[in-house]
Short mmCIF file of C-alpha atoms in Angstrom, two decimals:
data_model
loop_
_atom_site.label_atom_id
_atom_site.label_comp_id
_atom_site.label_asym_id
_atom_site.label_seq_id
_atom_site.Cartn_x
_atom_site.Cartn_y
_atom_site.Cartn_z
CA UNK A 2 -38.54 0.62 8.73
CA UNK A 3 -36.01 1.44 5.99
CA UNK A 4 -32.76 -0.36 5.32
CA UNK A 5 -30.99 2.68 6.80
CA UNK A 6 -33.26 3.83 9.59
CA UNK A 7 -32.54 7.32 10.96
CA UNK A 8 -34.12 6.35 14.26
CA UNK A 9 -31.43 3.76 15.01
CA UNK A 10 -28.34 5.98 14.72
CA UNK A 11 -25.71 6.23 17.45
CA UNK A 12 -26.06 8.82 20.20
CA UNK A 13 -23.21 10.85 18.69
CA UNK A 14 -21.92 10.49 15.13
CA UNK A 15 -18.26 10.62 14.20
CA UNK A 16 -17.06 10.54 10.63
CA UNK A 17 -15.69 12.41 7.65
CA UNK A 18 -17.00 13.82 4.40
CA UNK A 19 -16.43 13.76 0.66
CA UNK A 20 -18.24 15.06 -2.39
CA UNK A 21 -18.72 13.18 -5.64
CA UNK A 22 -16.91 15.54 -8.03
CA UNK A 23 -13.93 15.87 -5.72
CA UNK A 24 -13.27 12.15 -5.37
CA UNK A 25 -15.03 10.15 -8.08
CA UNK A 26 -13.24 11.38 -11.20
CA UNK A 27 -14.51 11.63 -14.77
CA UNK A 28 -17.56 13.80 -14.07
CA UNK A 29 -17.52 15.01 -17.67
CA UNK A 30 -21.15 16.14 -18.00
CA UNK A 31 -20.95 18.79 -15.26
CA UNK A 32 -20.47 22.55 -15.34
CA UNK A 33 -17.38 22.13 -13.19
CA UNK A 34 -15.69 19.88 -15.78
CA UNK A 35 -16.14 22.69 -18.31
CA UNK A 36 -15.01 25.38 -15.84
CA UNK A 37 -11.83 23.61 -14.81
CA UNK A 38 -10.85 22.99 -18.45
CA UNK A 39 -11.41 26.60 -19.52
CA UNK A 40 -8.12 28.58 -19.35
CA UNK A 41 -10.07 31.81 -18.80
CA UNK A 42 -11.38 30.72 -15.39
CA UNK A 43 -9.79 30.73 -11.94
CA UNK A 44 -9.42 26.93 -11.90
CA UNK A 45 -5.77 25.91 -11.55
CA UNK A 46 -6.09 22.35 -12.90
CA UNK A 47 -8.69 19.76 -13.93
CA UNK A 48 -10.11 17.15 -11.58
CA UNK A 49 -9.31 14.28 -13.96
CA UNK A 50 -9.64 10.91 -12.26
CA UNK A 51 -10.22 12.39 -8.82
CA UNK A 52 -9.03 9.72 -6.40
CA UNK A 53 -10.95 7.04 -8.34
CA UNK A 54 -13.52 6.71 -5.57
CA UNK A 55 -16.09 5.86 -8.25
CA UNK A 56 -14.52 2.40 -8.40
CA UNK A 57 -12.95 2.16 -4.93
CA UNK A 58 -15.88 3.20 -2.74
CA UNK A 59 -16.25 -0.15 -0.97
CA UNK A 60 -12.62 -0.32 0.15
CA UNK A 61 -12.76 3.35 1.12
CA UNK A 62 -15.80 2.78 3.34
CA UNK A 63 -14.17 -0.24 4.94
CA UNK A 64 -11.04 1.79 5.69
CA UNK A 65 -13.03 4.61 7.29
CA UNK A 66 -15.01 2.16 9.40
CA UNK A 67 -11.75 0.57 10.59
CA UNK A 68 -10.68 4.04 11.74
CA UNK A 69 -13.60 4.32 14.13
CA UNK A 70 -16.09 6.22 11.97
CA UNK A 71 -19.77 5.50 12.55
CA UNK A 72 -21.05 8.02 9.95
CA UNK A 73 -20.03 9.23 6.52
CA UNK A 74 -21.13 12.16 4.39
CA UNK A 75 -21.02 11.86 0.59
CA UNK A 76 -22.89 13.17 -2.41
CA UNK A 77 -24.61 11.74 -5.45
CA UNK A 78 -23.85 13.42 -8.75
CA UNK A 79 -26.75 15.15 -10.49
CA UNK A 80 -24.83 15.35 -13.78
CA UNK A 81 -24.57 11.55 -13.89
CA UNK A 82 -28.11 10.86 -12.68
CA UNK A 83 -29.88 13.29 -15.04
CA UNK A 84 -27.56 13.65 -18.07
CA UNK A 85 -30.26 15.43 -20.11
CA UNK A 86 -33.39 17.30 -18.99
CA UNK A 87 -35.90 14.80 -17.61
CA UNK A 88 -33.74 11.85 -18.72
CA UNK A 89 -32.66 9.82 -15.71
CA UNK A 90 -29.88 7.27 -16.00
CA UNK A 91 -30.85 3.86 -14.67
CA UNK A 92 -27.17 2.90 -14.65
CA UNK A 93 -26.17 5.92 -12.53
CA UNK A 94 -28.99 5.31 -10.06
CA UNK A 95 -27.99 1.64 -9.87
CA UNK A 96 -24.38 2.69 -9.23
CA UNK A 97 -25.38 4.91 -6.33
CA UNK A 98 -27.59 2.16 -4.94
CA UNK A 99 -24.51 -0.07 -4.87
CA UNK A 100 -22.51 2.73 -3.21
CA UNK A 101 -25.10 3.36 -0.51
CA UNK A 102 -25.66 -0.35 0.04
CA UNK A 103 -21.93 -0.81 0.60
CA UNK A 104 -21.92 2.10 3.04
CA UNK A 105 -24.89 0.71 4.96
CA UNK A 106 -23.17 -2.68 5.15
CA UNK A 107 -20.31 -1.12 7.15
CA UNK A 108 -22.76 0.11 9.78
CA UNK A 109 -21.92 3.76 9.11
CA UNK A 110 -24.82 6.23 8.97
CA UNK A 111 -25.13 7.96 5.60
CA UNK A 112 -25.50 11.70 5.09
CA UNK A 113 -26.28 12.03 1.38
CA UNK A 114 -25.96 15.42 -0.33
CA UNK A 115 -28.06 15.92 -3.46
CA UNK A 116 -26.24 19.00 -4.77
CA UNK A 117 -22.61 19.63 -3.81
CA UNK A 118 -21.51 22.55 -6.04
CA UNK A 119 -21.79 20.74 -9.41
CA UNK A 120 -24.61 21.11 -11.93
CA UNK A 121 -25.42 19.15 -15.08
CA UNK A 122 -24.04 20.94 -18.10
CA UNK A 123 -27.52 21.36 -19.58
CA UNK A 124 -28.87 22.94 -16.36
CA UNK A 125 -26.01 25.45 -16.27
CA UNK A 126 -26.43 26.27 -19.98
CA UNK A 127 -30.06 27.22 -19.56
CA UNK A 128 -29.30 29.75 -16.83
CA UNK A 129 -28.38 27.60 -13.83
CA UNK A 130 -30.00 28.73 -10.61
CA UNK A 131 -31.32 31.89 -12.25
CA UNK A 132 -33.40 30.08 -14.88
CA UNK A 133 -37.14 30.69 -14.34
CA UNK A 134 -37.94 27.06 -13.58
CA UNK A 135 -34.68 26.16 -11.79
CA UNK A 136 -36.40 25.41 -8.49
CA UNK A 137 -38.96 23.08 -10.08
CA UNK A 138 -36.30 21.26 -12.09
CA UNK A 139 -34.16 20.73 -9.00
CA UNK A 140 -37.16 19.47 -7.03
CA UNK A 141 -37.90 16.97 -9.81
CA UNK A 142 -34.36 15.60 -9.54
CA UNK A 143 -34.56 15.42 -5.74
CA UNK A 144 -37.87 13.58 -5.94
CA UNK A 145 -36.44 10.99 -8.32
CA UNK A 146 -33.35 10.35 -6.18
CA UNK A 147 -35.42 10.06 -3.00
CA UNK A 148 -37.85 7.69 -4.73
CA UNK A 149 -35.05 5.45 -6.00
CA UNK A 150 -32.61 5.63 -3.09
CA UNK A 151 -34.51 6.96 -0.07
CA UNK A 152 -34.44 3.63 1.77
CA UNK A 153 -30.64 4.01 1.90
CA UNK A 154 -30.58 7.70 2.83
CA UNK A 155 -31.31 8.18 6.54
CA UNK A 156 -30.04 11.76 6.34
CA UNK A 157 -30.44 13.85 3.19
CA UNK A 158 -28.80 17.21 2.57
CA UNK A 159 -30.54 19.16 -0.17
CA UNK A 160 -27.81 21.69 -1.06
CA UNK A 161 -24.26 22.05 0.18
CA UNK A 162 -23.43 25.60 1.28
CA UNK A 163 -25.97 27.53 -0.80
CA UNK A 164 -24.53 30.84 0.33
CA UNK A 165 -21.09 29.80 -0.98
CA UNK A 166 -22.61 28.68 -4.29
CA UNK A 167 -23.98 32.20 -4.58
CA UNK A 168 -20.92 34.03 -3.22
CA UNK A 169 -18.23 32.16 -5.14
CA UNK A 170 -20.18 31.82 -8.36
CA UNK A 171 -22.00 35.15 -8.66
CA UNK A 172 -19.96 37.72 -6.67
CA UNK A 173 -16.36 36.51 -6.44
CA UNK A 174 -16.43 34.64 -9.75
CA UNK A 175 -14.02 31.83 -8.98
CA UNK A 176 -16.65 29.09 -9.15
CA UNK A 177 -19.11 28.53 -12.02
CA UNK A 178 -20.68 30.45 -13.60
CA UNK A 179 -17.79 32.86 -12.94
CA UNK A 180 -19.96 35.97 -12.53
CA UNK A 181 -19.12 39.08 -10.47
CA UNK A 182 -22.45 40.85 -10.10
CA UNK A 183 -23.81 41.93 -6.67
CA UNK A 184 -27.41 41.93 -7.90
CA UNK A 185 -27.18 38.40 -9.29
CA UNK A 186 -25.36 37.27 -6.15
CA UNK A 187 -28.31 38.23 -3.98
CA UNK A 188 -30.83 36.84 -6.45
CA UNK A 189 -29.01 33.51 -6.67
CA UNK A 190 -28.89 33.19 -2.88
CA UNK A 191 -32.61 33.62 -2.55
CA UNK A 192 -33.26 31.20 -5.40
CA UNK A 193 -31.08 28.58 -3.69
CA UNK A 194 -33.00 29.00 -0.45
CA UNK A 195 -36.25 28.51 -2.37
CA UNK A 196 -34.75 25.40 -3.97
CA UNK A 197 -33.98 24.00 -0.53
CA UNK A 198 -37.59 24.50 0.57
CA UNK A 199 -38.87 22.78 -2.57
CA UNK A 200 -36.41 19.93 -2.13
CA UNK A 201 -37.49 19.37 1.49
CA UNK A 202 -41.06 18.93 0.29
CA UNK A 203 -39.98 16.64 -2.57
CA UNK A 204 -37.82 14.39 -0.39
CA UNK A 205 -40.43 14.09 2.35
CA UNK A 206 -43.09 13.13 -0.17
CA UNK A 207 -40.91 10.48 -1.81
CA UNK A 208 -39.08 9.13 1.25
CA UNK A 209 -40.93 9.98 4.48
CA UNK A 210 -38.43 8.15 6.69
CA UNK A 211 -35.46 10.24 5.52
CA UNK A 212 -34.48 13.21 7.65
CA UNK A 213 -33.82 16.12 5.32
CA UNK A 214 -31.71 19.18 6.05
CA UNK A 215 -29.37 21.86 4.75
CA UNK A 216 -25.63 22.37 5.27
CA UNK A 217 -24.39 25.94 5.59
CA UNK A 218 -20.88 27.38 5.75
CA UNK A 219 -20.78 29.72 8.74
CA UNK A 220 -17.55 31.71 8.96
CA UNK A 221 -17.18 33.86 12.05
CA UNK A 222 -17.42 37.30 10.45
CA UNK A 223 -15.91 40.44 11.97
CA UNK A 224 -15.29 44.01 10.74
CA UNK A 225 -11.68 44.62 9.73
CA UNK A 226 -11.67 48.04 11.42
CA UNK A 227 -13.79 49.94 13.91
CA UNK A 228 -15.32 52.41 11.46
CA UNK A 229 -18.78 53.00 10.05
CA UNK A 230 -18.06 51.60 6.58
CA UNK A 231 -16.64 48.35 7.94
CA UNK A 232 -19.52 47.88 10.34
CA UNK A 233 -22.08 48.55 7.58
CA UNK A 234 -20.49 46.01 5.24
CA UNK A 235 -20.17 43.54 8.10
CA UNK A 236 -23.92 43.78 8.72
CA UNK A 237 -24.62 43.29 5.02
CA UNK A 238 -22.34 40.28 4.64
CA UNK A 239 -23.59 38.70 7.85
CA UNK A 240 -27.14 39.01 6.54
CA UNK A 241 -26.36 37.65 3.06
CA UNK A 242 -24.06 34.82 4.18
CA UNK A 243 -25.51 33.80 7.55
CA UNK A 244 -28.84 35.26 8.64
CA UNK A 245 -30.68 34.97 5.31
CA UNK A 246 -30.24 31.20 5.35
CA UNK A 247 -30.62 30.48 9.05
CA UNK A 248 -33.70 32.67 9.40
CA UNK A 249 -35.00 31.11 6.18
CA UNK A 250 -35.19 27.70 7.85
CA UNK A 251 -38.16 28.70 9.97
CA UNK A 252 -41.40 26.95 9.09
CA UNK A 253 -42.35 23.43 8.00
CA UNK A 254 -40.19 23.40 4.86
CA UNK A 255 -37.04 24.40 6.74
CA UNK A 256 -36.01 20.82 7.34
CA UNK A 257 -35.39 18.31 10.13
CA UNK A 258 -31.76 19.14 10.94
CA UNK A 259 -29.02 21.63 10.11
CA UNK A 260 -25.42 20.99 9.11
CA UNK A 261 -22.89 23.55 10.33
CA UNK A 262 -19.66 23.88 8.34
CA UNK A 263 -16.98 25.99 9.96
CA UNK A 264 -13.37 26.63 8.98
CA UNK A 265 -12.28 30.14 9.90
CA UNK A 266 -12.69 33.63 11.21
CA UNK A 267 -13.03 36.14 8.38
CA UNK A 268 -12.68 39.92 8.38
CA UNK A 269 -14.95 42.14 6.25
CA UNK A 270 -13.37 45.18 4.58
CA UNK A 271 -15.00 47.55 2.05
CA UNK A 272 -11.52 48.61 0.90
CA UNK A 273 -10.87 45.11 -0.41
CA UNK A 274 -12.02 44.23 -3.95
CA UNK A 275 -13.24 40.88 -2.57
CA UNK A 276 -14.94 42.51 0.48
CA UNK A 277 -12.68 40.43 2.73
CA UNK A 278 -9.32 41.32 4.30
CA UNK A 279 -6.36 39.06 4.98
CA UNK A 280 -6.18 37.81 8.58
CA UNK A 281 -4.35 40.09 10.99
CA UNK A 282 -0.89 39.18 12.23
CA UNK A 283 -0.84 36.62 15.01
CA UNK A 284 -3.27 34.13 13.47
CA UNK A 285 -2.18 30.76 12.13
CA UNK A 286 -3.02 30.59 8.42
CA UNK A 287 -3.83 27.44 6.47
CA UNK A 288 -2.77 26.56 2.93
CA UNK A 289 -5.93 28.37 1.85
CA UNK A 290 -4.84 31.52 3.71
CA UNK A 291 -7.62 31.06 6.26
CA UNK A 292 -7.29 32.13 9.90
CA UNK A 293 -7.52 29.34 12.47
CA UNK A 294 -9.85 30.33 15.32
CA UNK A 295 -11.31 27.31 17.15
CA UNK A 296 -13.70 29.20 19.43
CA UNK A 297 -15.45 30.43 16.30
CA UNK A 298 -17.01 26.97 16.00
CA UNK A 299 -18.58 27.33 19.44
CA UNK A 300 -19.87 30.78 18.53
CA UNK A 301 -21.44 29.82 15.20
CA UNK A 302 -23.03 26.75 16.77
CA UNK A 303 -24.80 29.06 19.20
CA UNK A 304 -26.05 31.17 16.27
CA UNK A 305 -27.21 28.07 14.39
CA UNK A 306 -29.00 26.79 17.50
CA UNK A 307 -31.43 29.68 17.21
CA UNK A 308 -33.07 27.80 14.32
CA UNK A 309 -34.34 25.25 16.87
CA UNK A 310 -33.05 22.39 14.70
CA UNK A 311 -30.76 19.56 15.80
CA UNK A 312 -27.22 20.39 14.66
CA UNK A 313 -24.48 18.31 13.07
CA UNK A 314 -21.02 19.65 12.24
CA UNK A 315 -20.93 18.39 8.66
CA UNK A 316 -17.58 19.96 7.69
CA UNK A 317 -14.61 21.22 9.69
CA UNK A 318 -10.95 20.85 8.81
CA UNK A 319 -7.66 22.43 7.82
CA UNK A 320 -5.62 22.52 4.61
CA UNK A 321 -2.04 21.79 5.65
CA UNK A 322 0.95 19.62 4.78
CA UNK A 323 1.80 19.51 8.50
CA UNK A 324 -0.26 16.71 9.96
CA UNK A 325 0.69 17.67 13.51
CA UNK A 326 -1.04 20.95 12.80
CA UNK A 327 -4.10 19.01 11.64
CA UNK A 328 -4.20 17.03 14.89
CA UNK A 329 -3.99 20.23 16.92
CA UNK A 330 -6.75 21.80 14.81
CA UNK A 331 -8.96 18.75 15.19
CA UNK A 332 -8.58 18.54 18.96
CA UNK A 333 -9.12 22.28 19.46
CA UNK A 334 -12.29 22.28 17.38
CA UNK A 335 -13.72 19.17 19.02
CA UNK A 336 -13.08 20.89 22.35
CA UNK A 337 -14.96 23.97 21.09
CA UNK A 338 -17.86 21.73 20.05
CA UNK A 339 -17.83 20.16 23.51
CA UNK A 340 -18.04 23.59 25.12
CA UNK A 341 -21.05 24.44 22.96
CA UNK A 342 -22.76 21.23 24.04
CA UNK A 343 -21.98 21.96 27.67
CA UNK A 344 -23.61 25.35 27.16
CA UNK A 345 -26.80 23.68 25.96
CA UNK A 346 -26.40 23.53 22.18
CA UNK A 347 -27.94 20.39 20.63
CA UNK A 348 -25.04 19.08 18.52
CA UNK A 349 -25.33 15.42 17.55
CA UNK A 350 -22.36 14.69 15.29
CA UNK A 351 -19.00 15.76 13.89
CA UNK A 352 -17.98 14.98 10.30
CA UNK A 353 -14.44 16.06 9.44
CA UNK A 354 -13.49 17.60 6.11
CA UNK A 355 -12.17 15.67 4.52
CA UNK A 356 -11.81 11.92 4.54
CA UNK A 357 -9.15 12.04 1.81
CA UNK A 358 -6.82 14.48 0.13
CA UNK A 359 -8.79 15.32 -3.00
CA UNK A 360 -9.62 17.91 -5.65
CA UNK A 361 -10.31 21.26 -3.99
CA UNK A 362 -12.23 23.09 -6.71
CA UNK A 363 -10.41 26.09 -8.18
CA UNK A 364 -7.41 25.39 -5.92
CA UNK A 365 -6.88 21.99 -7.55
CA UNK A 366 -4.97 19.28 -5.70
CA UNK A 367 -2.54 21.51 -3.77
CA UNK A 368 -4.53 21.97 -0.51
CA UNK A 369 -4.34 18.91 1.71
CA UNK A 370 -7.47 18.57 3.87
CA UNK A 371 -7.54 14.80 4.18
CA UNK A 372 -7.12 12.41 7.07
CA UNK A 373 -5.95 9.95 4.41
CA UNK A 374 -3.33 10.72 1.76
CA UNK A 375 -3.42 9.36 -1.79
CA UNK A 376 -0.22 7.77 -3.03
CA UNK A 377 0.92 6.21 -6.28
CA UNK A 378 -1.73 4.15 -8.09
CA UNK A 379 -4.36 5.72 -5.81
CA UNK A 380 -3.00 3.93 -2.75
CA UNK A 381 -4.73 5.09 0.45
CA UNK A 382 -2.31 6.13 3.22
CA UNK A 383 -3.86 7.05 6.59
CA UNK A 384 -2.04 9.93 8.25
CA UNK A 385 -1.31 10.19 11.99
CA UNK A 386 -4.34 12.50 12.16
CA UNK A 387 -6.54 9.62 10.97
CA UNK A 388 -5.48 7.59 13.99
CA UNK A 389 -5.81 10.59 16.30
CA UNK A 390 -9.36 11.04 15.02
CA UNK A 391 -10.01 7.32 15.55
CA UNK A 392 -9.01 7.69 19.21
CA UNK A 393 -11.27 10.72 19.64
CA UNK A 394 -14.18 8.82 18.08
CA UNK A 395 -13.58 5.60 20.00
CA UNK A 396 -13.48 7.50 23.28
CA UNK A 397 -16.45 9.68 22.33
CA UNK A 398 -14.49 12.90 22.11
CA UNK A 399 -11.72 11.81 24.49
CA UNK A 400 -14.04 12.71 27.36
CA UNK A 401 -15.07 16.01 25.78
CA UNK A 402 -18.42 15.02 24.30
#
């Protein structure tokens, strides 16, 4: 039995999520640090100190546990762990052992992501995911982390949102490497799926007790108009963003579980330079401009269930300054999850995005996704939504789950 045994988790998991680059601060050896400091890119501001979670992780975990969470999703930072090719930092691995030990001490179940958008600078410079040996190099990193930390990683996510890594980085260009090339977009997506398969094998070999899976962003896609061009593009985007990855999980290297990440309904439009149209009138829009559509979570959970894997909602949330709006969003989406479960979908947890207001990639610090605000001197300030979430968790979905 490991220190963090996946076979002893609660019947249903409630928690929130973070990622290392967005909260730790000072991730200077990553491709994202370069991207956000380059005035030619889409990044609005640098991440800087993040919310100083690198030093405050223990108090952050204690706060989340006090708010009724029994699980927490976080990531370890590849750029810190492997600062040069094949050179693994003993200090970074020791730091993450302290982090995961502190998390385990709270009694919360850990979901540990190995790659959450950021790459080591050296990996990006040699071609990133399109380098000939990218899959093997990633698998080597995953093997080392699982060997060193696997006893503290009951759930392991190989790659966060591989289809968004490909879409944002290689087609839309507002994430690294900032490319807008349809051919490279498709190639990168398939390479990321191959990397997941290799990582599953690497983690299982190094840490057999860890349950390894993938997290995918599943927007509810729809054609913007009822015409042949819209329907054709809708089919293409649904294949490249949804079906390629879900169908690719078949077989022994697909994984042990699947994380579903849902935020919005999204309309596909060939007349748009981004392939996506603004939401129609009548939909509530978030700070990100995204359309709120709670039943979409139920619908994408049904699609994900066709993989045959146990499901966890590993991200779901709203960017808003209006915390009442966040509470309404949270309750509506938990209710949609409950309907999916009542309809036979095997969903075993809900992890809100995000635990804290934090750095939101190219959008900087403007979007507010957190249950907990960050005040002066990094003071943590739980919002009313944090207490609303605590009540939902303590009452196991307020009777909905």
